[in-house]
PDB file of C-alpha atoms and ligand atoms in Angstrom:
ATOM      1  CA  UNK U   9       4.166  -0.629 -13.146  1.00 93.00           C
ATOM      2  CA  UNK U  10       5.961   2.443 -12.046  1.00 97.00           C
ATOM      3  CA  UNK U  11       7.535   4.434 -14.610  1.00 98.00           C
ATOM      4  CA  UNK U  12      10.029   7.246 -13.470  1.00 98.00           C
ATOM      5  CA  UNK U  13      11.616   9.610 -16.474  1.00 98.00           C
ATOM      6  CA  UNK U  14      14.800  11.016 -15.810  1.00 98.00           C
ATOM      7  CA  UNK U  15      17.594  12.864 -17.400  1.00 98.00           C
ATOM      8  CA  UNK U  16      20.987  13.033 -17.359  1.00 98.00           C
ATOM      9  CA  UNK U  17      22.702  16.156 -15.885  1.00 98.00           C
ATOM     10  CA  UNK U  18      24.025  18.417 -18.342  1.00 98.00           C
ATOM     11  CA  UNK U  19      27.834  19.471 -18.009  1.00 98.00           C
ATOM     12  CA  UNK U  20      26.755  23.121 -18.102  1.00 98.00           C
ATOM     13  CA  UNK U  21      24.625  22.618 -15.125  1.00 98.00           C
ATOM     14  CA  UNK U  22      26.889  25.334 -13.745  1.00 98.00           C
ATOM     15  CA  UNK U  23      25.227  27.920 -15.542  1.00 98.00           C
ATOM     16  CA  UNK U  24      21.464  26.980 -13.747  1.00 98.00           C
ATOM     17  CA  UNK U  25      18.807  29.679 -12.834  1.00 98.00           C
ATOM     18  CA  UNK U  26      18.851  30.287  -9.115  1.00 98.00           C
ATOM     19  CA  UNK U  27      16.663  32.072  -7.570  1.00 98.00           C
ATOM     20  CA  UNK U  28      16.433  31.860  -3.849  1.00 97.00           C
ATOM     21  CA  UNK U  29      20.258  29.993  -3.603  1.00 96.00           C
ATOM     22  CA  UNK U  30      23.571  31.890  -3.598  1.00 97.00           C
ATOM     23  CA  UNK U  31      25.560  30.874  -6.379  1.00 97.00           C
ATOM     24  CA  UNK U  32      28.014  27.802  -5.295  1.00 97.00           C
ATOM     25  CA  UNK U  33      30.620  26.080  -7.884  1.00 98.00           C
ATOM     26  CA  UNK U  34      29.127  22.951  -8.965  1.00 98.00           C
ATOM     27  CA  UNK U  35      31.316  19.769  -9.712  1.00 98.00           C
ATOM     28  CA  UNK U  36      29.358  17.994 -12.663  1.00 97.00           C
ATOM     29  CA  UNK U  37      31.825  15.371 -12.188  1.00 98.00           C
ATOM     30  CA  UNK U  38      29.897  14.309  -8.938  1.00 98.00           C
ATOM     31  CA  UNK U  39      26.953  15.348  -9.845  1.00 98.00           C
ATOM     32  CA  UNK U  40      26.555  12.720 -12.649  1.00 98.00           C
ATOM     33  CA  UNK U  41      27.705   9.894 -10.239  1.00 98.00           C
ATOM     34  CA  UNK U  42      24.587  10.947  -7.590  1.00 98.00           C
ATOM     35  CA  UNK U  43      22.586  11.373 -10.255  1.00 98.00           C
ATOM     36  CA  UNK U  44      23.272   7.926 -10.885  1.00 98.00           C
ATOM     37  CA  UNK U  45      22.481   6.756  -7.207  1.00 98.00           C
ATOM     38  CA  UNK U  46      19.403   8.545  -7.746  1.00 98.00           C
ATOM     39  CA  UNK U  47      18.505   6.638 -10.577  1.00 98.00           C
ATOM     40  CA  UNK U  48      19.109   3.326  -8.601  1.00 98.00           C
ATOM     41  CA  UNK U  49      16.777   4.965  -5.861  1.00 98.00           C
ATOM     42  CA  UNK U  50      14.324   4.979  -8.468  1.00 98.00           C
ATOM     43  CA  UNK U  51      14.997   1.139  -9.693  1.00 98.00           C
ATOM     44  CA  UNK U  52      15.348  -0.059  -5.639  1.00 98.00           C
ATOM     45  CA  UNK U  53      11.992   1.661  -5.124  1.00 98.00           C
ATOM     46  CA  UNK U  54      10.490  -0.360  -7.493  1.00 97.00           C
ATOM     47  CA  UNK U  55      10.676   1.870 -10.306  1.00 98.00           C
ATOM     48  CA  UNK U  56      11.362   1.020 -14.653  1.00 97.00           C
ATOM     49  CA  UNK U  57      13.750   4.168 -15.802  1.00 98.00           C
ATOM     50  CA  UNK U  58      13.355   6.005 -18.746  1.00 98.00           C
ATOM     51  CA  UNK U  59      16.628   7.763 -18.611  1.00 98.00           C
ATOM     52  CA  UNK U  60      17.072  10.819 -21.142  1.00 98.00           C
ATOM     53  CA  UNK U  61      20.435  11.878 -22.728  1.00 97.00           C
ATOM     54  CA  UNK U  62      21.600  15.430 -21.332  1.00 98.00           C
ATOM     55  CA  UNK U  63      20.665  18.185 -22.827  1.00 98.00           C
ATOM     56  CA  UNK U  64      24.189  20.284 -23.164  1.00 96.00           C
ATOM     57  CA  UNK U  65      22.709  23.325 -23.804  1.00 97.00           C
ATOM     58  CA  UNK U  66      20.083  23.252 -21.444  1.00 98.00           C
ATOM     59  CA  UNK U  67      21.534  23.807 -18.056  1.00 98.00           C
ATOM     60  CA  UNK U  68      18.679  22.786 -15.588  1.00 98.00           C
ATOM     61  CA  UNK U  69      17.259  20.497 -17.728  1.00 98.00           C
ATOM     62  CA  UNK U  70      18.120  17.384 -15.245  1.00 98.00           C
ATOM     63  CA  UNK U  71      15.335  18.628 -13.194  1.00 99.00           C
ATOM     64  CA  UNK U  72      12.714  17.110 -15.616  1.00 99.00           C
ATOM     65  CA  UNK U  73       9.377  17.321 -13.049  1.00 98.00           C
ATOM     66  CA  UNK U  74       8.927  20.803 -14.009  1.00 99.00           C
ATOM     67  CA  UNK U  75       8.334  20.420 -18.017  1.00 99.00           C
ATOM     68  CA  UNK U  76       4.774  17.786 -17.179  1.00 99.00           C
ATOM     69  CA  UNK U  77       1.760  17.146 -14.990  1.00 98.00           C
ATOM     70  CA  UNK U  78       1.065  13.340 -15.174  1.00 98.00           C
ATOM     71  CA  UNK U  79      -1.972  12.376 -13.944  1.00 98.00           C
ATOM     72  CA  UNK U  80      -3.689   8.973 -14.356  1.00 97.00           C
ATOM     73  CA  UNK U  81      -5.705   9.872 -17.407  1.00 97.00           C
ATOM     74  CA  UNK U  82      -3.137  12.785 -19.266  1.00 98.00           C
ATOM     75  CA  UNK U  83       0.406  14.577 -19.215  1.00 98.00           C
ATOM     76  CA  UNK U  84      -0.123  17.953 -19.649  1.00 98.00           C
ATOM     77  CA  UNK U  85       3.005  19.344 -20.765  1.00 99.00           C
ATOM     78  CA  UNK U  86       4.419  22.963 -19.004  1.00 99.00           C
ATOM     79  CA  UNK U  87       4.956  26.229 -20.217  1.00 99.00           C
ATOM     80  CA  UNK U  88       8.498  26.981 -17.448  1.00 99.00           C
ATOM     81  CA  UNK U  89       8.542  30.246 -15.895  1.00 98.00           C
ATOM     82  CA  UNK U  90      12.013  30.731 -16.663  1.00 98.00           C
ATOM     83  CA  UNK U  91      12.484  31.806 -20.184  1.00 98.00           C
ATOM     84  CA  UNK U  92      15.903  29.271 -20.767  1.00 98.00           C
ATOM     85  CA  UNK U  93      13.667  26.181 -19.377  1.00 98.00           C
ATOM     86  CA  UNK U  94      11.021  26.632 -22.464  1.00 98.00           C
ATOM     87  CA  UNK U  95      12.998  24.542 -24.580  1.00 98.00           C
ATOM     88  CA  UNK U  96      13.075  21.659 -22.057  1.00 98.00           C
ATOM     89  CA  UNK U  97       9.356  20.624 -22.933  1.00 98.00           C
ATOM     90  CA  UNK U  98       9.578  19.047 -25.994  1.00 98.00           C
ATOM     91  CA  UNK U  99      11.895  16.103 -25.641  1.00 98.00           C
ATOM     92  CA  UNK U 100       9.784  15.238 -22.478  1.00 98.00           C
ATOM     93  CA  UNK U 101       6.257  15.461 -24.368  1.00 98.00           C
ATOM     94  CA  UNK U 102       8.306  12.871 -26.894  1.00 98.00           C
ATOM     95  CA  UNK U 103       9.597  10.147 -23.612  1.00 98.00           C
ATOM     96  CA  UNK U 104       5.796  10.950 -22.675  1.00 98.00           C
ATOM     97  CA  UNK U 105       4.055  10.067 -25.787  1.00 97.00           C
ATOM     98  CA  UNK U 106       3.780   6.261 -25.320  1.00 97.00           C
ATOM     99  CA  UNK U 107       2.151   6.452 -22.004  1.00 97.00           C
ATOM    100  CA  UNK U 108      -0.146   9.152 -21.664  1.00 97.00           C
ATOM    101  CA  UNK U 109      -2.778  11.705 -24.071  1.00 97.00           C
ATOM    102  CA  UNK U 110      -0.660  14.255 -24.353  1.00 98.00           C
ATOM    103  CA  UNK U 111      -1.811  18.568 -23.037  1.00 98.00           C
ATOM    104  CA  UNK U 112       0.280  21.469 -23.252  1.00 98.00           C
ATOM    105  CA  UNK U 113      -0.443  24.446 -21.367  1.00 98.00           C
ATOM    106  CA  UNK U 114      -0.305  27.809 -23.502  1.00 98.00           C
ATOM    107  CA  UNK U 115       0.568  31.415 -23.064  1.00 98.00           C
ATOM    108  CA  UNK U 116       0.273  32.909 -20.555  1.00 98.00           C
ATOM    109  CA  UNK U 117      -0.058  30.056 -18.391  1.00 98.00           C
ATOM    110  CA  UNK U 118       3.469  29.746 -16.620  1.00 99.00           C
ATOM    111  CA  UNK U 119       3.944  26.632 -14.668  1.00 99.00           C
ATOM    112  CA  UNK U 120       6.938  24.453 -13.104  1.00 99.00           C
ATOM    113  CA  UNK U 121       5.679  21.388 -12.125  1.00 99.00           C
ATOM    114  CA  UNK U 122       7.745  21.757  -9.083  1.00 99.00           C
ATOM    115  CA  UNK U 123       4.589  23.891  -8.157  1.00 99.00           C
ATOM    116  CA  UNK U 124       2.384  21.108  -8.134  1.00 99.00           C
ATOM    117  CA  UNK U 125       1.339  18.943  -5.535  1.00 98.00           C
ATOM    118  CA  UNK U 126      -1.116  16.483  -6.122  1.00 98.00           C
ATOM    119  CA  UNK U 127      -3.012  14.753  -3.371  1.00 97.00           C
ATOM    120  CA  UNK U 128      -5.937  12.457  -4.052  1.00 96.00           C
ATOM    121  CA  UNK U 129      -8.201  14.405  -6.739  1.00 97.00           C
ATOM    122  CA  UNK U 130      -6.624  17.844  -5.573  1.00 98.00           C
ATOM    123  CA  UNK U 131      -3.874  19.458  -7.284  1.00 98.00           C
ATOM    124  CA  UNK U 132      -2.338  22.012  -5.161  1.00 98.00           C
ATOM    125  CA  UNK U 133      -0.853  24.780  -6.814  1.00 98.00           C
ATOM    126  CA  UNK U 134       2.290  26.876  -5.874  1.00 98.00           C
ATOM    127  CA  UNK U 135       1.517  31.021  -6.909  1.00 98.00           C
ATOM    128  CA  UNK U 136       5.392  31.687  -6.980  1.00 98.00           C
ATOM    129  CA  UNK U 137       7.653  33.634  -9.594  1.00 98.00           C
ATOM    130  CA  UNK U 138       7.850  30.381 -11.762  1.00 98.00           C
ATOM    131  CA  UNK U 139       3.334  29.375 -11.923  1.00 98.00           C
ATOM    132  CA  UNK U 140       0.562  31.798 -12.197  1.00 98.00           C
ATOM    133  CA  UNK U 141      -3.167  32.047 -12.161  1.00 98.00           C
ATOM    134  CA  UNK U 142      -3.612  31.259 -16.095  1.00 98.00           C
ATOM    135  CA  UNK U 143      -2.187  28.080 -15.643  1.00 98.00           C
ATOM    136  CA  UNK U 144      -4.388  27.205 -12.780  1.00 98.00           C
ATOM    137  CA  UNK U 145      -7.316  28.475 -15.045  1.00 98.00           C
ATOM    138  CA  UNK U 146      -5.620  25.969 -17.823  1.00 98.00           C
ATOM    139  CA  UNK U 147      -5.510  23.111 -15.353  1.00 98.00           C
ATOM    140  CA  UNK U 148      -8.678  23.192 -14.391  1.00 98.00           C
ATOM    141  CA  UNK U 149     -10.335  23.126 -18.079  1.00 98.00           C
ATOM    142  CA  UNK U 150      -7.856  20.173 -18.784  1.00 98.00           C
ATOM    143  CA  UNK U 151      -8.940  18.084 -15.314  1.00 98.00           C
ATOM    144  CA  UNK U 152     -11.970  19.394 -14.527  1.00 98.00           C
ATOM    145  CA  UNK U 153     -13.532  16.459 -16.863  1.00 98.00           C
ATOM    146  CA  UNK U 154     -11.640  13.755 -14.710  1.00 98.00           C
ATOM    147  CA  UNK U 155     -13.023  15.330 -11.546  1.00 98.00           C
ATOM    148  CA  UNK U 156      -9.917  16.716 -10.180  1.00 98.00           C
ATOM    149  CA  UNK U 157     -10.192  20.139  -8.357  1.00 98.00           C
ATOM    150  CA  UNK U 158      -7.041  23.133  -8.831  1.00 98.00           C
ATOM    151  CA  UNK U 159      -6.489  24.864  -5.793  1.00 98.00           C
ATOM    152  CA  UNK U 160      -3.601  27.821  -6.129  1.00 98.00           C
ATOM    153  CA  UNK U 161      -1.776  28.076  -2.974  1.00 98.00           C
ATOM    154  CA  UNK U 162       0.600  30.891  -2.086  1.00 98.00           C
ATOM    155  CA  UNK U 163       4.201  30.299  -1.237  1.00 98.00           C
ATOM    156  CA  UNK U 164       7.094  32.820   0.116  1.00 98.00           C
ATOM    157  CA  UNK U 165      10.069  32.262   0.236  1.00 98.00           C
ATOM    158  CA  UNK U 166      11.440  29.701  -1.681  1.00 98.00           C
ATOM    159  CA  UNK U 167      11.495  28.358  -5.705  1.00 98.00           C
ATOM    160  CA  UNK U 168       8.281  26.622  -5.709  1.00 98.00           C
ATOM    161  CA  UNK U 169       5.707  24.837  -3.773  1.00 98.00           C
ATOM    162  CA  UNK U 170       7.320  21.461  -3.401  1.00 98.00           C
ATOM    163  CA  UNK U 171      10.691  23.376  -1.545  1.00 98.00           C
ATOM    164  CA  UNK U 172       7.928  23.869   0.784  1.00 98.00           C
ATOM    165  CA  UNK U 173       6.153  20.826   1.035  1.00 98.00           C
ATOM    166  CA  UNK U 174       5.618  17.524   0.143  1.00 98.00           C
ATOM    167  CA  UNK U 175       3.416  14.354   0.697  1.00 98.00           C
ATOM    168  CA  UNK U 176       5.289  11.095   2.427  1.00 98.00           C
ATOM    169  CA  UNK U 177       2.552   9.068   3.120  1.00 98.00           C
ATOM    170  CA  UNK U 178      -1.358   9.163   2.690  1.00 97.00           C
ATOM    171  CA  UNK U 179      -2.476  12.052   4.630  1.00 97.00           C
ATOM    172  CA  UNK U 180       1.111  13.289   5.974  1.00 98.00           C
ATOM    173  CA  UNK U 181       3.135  15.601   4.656  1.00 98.00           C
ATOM    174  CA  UNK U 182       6.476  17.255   5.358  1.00 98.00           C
ATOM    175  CA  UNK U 183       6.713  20.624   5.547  1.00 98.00           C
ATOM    176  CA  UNK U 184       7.960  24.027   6.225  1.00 98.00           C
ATOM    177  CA  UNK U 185       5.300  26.469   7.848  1.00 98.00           C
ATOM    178  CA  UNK U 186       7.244  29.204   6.972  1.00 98.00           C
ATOM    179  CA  UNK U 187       6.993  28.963   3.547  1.00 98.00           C
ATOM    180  CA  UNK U 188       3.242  27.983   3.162  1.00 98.00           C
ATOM    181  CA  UNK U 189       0.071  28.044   5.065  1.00 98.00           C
ATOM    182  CA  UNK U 190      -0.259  24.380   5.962  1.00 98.00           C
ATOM    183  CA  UNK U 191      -4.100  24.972   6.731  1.00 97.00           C
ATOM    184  CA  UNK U 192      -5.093  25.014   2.966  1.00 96.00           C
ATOM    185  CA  UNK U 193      -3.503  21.377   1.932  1.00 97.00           C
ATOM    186  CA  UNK U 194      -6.413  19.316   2.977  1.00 94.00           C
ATOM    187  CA  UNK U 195      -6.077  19.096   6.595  1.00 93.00           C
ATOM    188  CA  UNK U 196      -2.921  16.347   6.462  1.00 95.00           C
ATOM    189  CA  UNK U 197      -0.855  15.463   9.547  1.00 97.00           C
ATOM    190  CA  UNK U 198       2.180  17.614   9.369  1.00 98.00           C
ATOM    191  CA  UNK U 199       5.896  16.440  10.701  1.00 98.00           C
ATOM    192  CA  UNK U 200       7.880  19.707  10.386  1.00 98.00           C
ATOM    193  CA  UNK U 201      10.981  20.372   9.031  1.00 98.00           C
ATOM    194  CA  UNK U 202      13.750  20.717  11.439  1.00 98.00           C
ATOM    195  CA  UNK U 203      14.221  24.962  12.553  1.00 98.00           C
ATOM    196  CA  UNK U 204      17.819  24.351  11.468  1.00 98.00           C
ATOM    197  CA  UNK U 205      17.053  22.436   7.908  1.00 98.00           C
ATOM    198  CA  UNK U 206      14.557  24.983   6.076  1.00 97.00           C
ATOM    199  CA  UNK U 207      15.049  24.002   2.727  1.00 97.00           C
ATOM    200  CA  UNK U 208      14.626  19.551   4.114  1.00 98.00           C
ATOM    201  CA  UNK U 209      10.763  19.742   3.106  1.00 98.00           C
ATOM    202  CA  UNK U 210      11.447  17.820  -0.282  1.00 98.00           C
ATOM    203  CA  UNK U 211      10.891  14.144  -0.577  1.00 98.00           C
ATOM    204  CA  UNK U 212      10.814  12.092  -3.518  1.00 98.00           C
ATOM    205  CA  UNK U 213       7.869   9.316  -2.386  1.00 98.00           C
ATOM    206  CA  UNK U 214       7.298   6.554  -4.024  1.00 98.00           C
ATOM    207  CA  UNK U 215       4.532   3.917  -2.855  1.00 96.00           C
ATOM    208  CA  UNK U 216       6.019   3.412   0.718  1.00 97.00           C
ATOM    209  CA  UNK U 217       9.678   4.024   0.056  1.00 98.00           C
ATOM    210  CA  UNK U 218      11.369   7.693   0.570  1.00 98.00           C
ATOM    211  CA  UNK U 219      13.771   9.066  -1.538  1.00 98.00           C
ATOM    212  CA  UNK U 220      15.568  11.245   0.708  1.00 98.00           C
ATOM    213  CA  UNK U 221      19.196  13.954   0.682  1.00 98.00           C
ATOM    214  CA  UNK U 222      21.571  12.558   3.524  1.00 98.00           C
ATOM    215  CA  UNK U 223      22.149  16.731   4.007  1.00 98.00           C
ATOM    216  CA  UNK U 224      19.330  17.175   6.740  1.00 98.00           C
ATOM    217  CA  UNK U 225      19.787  14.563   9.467  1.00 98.00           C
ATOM    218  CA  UNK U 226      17.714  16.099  11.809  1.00 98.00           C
ATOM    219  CA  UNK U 227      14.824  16.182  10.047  1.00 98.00           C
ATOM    220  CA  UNK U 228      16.071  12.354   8.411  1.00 98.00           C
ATOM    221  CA  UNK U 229      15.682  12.101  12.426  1.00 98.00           C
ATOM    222  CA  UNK U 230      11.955  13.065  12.177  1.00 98.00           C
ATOM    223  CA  UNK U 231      11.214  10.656   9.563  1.00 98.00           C
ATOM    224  CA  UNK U 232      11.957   7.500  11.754  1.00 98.00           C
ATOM    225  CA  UNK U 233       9.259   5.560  10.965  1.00 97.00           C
ATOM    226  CA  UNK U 234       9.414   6.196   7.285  1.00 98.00           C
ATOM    227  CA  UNK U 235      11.084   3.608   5.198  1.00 98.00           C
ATOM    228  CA  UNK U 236      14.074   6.292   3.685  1.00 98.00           C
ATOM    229  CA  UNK U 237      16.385   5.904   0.676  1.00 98.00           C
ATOM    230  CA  UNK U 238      19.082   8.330   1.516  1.00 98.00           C
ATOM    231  CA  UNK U 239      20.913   9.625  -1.622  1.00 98.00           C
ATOM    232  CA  UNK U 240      24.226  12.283  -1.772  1.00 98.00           C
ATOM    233  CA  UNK U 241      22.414  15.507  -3.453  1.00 98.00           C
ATOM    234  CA  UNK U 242      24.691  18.073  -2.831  1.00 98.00           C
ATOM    235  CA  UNK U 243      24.966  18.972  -6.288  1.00 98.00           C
ATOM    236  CA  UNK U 244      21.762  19.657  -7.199  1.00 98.00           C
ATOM    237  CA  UNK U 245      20.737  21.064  -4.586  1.00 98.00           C
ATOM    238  CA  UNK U 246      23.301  23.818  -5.200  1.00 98.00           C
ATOM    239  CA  UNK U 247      21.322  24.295  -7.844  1.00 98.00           C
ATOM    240  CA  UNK U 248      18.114  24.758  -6.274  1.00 98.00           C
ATOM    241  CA  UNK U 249      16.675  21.219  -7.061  1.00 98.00           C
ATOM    242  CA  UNK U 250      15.699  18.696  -4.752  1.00 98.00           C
ATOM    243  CA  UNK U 251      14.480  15.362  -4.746  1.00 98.00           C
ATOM    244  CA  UNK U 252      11.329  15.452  -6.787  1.00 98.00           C
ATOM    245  CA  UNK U 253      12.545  17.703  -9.899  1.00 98.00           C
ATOM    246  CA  UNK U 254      14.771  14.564 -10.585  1.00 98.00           C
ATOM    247  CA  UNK U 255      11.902  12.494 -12.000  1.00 98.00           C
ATOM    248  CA  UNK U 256       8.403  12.079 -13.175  1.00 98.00           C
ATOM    249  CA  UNK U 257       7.179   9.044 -11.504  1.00 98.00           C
ATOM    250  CA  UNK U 258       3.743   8.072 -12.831  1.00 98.00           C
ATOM    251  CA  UNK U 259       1.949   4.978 -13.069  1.00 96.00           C
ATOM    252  CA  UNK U 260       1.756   3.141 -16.587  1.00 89.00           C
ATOM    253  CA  UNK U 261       2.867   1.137 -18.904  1.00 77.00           C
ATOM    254  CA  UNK U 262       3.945   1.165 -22.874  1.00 72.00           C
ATOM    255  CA  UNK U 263       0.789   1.677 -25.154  1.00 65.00           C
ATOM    256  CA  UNK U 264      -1.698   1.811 -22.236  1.00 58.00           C
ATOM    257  CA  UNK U 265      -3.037   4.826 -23.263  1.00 60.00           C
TER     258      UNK U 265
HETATM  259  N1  LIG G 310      17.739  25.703 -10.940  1.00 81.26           N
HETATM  260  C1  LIG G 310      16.410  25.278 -10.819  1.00 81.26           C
HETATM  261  C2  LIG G 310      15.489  26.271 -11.419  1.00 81.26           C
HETATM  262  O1  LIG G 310      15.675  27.418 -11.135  1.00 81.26           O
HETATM  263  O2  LIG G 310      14.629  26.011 -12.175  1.00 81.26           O
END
């Protein structure tokens, strides 16, 4: 079974960090209702929802992929680079609790888990403003044992790794080449973003299915042979989220610990 944990917007989403996005007004009225065809993304692609009230006070908290790593064998549970996302971690250790051991990365590990892009037993690692080298230190202790190697990866340019790149199938990924040096992901095949879409490298994959903003159709061009959920994202992408800080989608089940 697929799980996928998600939470509601919160009505002060307004009030987000932004870092590499000019400030835009935000109307939480829509956002709410594409978070919602999000969430039926998730179901259609075969995902069970774990859907988490808002957090009011917690204005990015929607974008719950940053607070936990989920692997196969743990959740390791995020320290955010931004000082107002810190109290986002708890609540999502809780929804975590019945599937997964339980980690927490400690100070002064900073990580998003928007910086985190895990491809077979690699996790590739974003060095941005949000994740820094103590985490990857912290990582690798915690994975090591299950034989998965931490590689940190520099990124310019944008929020975090995955605004950069992302995996859509096995051995392909989607990417921008300005952002990050494609070289040091493996040796995947790489489509490219379209010149004109730079921030279109973000896509939500699940199994074969694409979760996928309607807001770059040129590069939606590129991914023809893909099998593409398109969803409305404007709002959160005004606030500097994308497709994969909606949800952690992990593989599991209640109890299977
Ligand atoms: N607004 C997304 C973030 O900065 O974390």
């Amino acid at each position: 079974m697929l799980v996928a944990i998600t939470r509601e917007p919160s009505a002060s989403l307004g009030r987000c960090e932004l870092s590499f996005v000019a400030p835009q007004p935000i109307d939480v009225a829509l956002a709410f209702a594409q978070h919602r065809s999000y969430v039926a993304a998730l179901v259609a692609a075969g995902c069970e929802v774990v859907s988490l009230p808002a957090e009011p006070e917690l204005p990015d908290a929607v974008f719950v992929e940053d607070t936990a790593v989920v692997v196969d064998e743990l959740a390791i549970l995020t320290r955010p680079g931004a000082l107002s996302r810190r109290a986002e971690v708890d609540s999502i250790g809780v929804a975590l609790a019945p599937f997964r051991r339980i980690a927490r990365l400690i100070a002064p590990a900073t990580l998003d888990g928007g910086d985190v892009l895990w491809i077979g037993r690699t996790l590739y690692v974003g060095r941005t403003a949000r994740t820094n080298e103590a985490a990857c230190e912290q990582l690798r202790g915690l994975l090591g044992p299950f034989g998965y190697s931490v590689e940190s990866v520099p990124v310019t340019g944008c929020l975090h790794l995955k605004s950069a790149v992302t995996a859509i199938a096995d051995g392909v990924l989607l990417a921008n080449r300005a952002l990050v040096d494609v070289g040091r992901l493996g040796g995947a095949r790489i489509i490219d973003v379209d010149p004109d879409e730079p921030h279109a490298a973000n896509v939500l994959r699940i199994g074969a299915r694409l979760i996928y903003p309607s807001c770059y159709p040129r590069t939606r061009a590129r991914l023809a042979d893909f099998d593409v959920i398109e969803v409305d994202a404007s709002e959160v992408i005004k606030a500097e989220g994308a497709m994969t800080c909606c949800s952690l989608v992990f593989t599991g089940q209640r109890g299977g610990l």
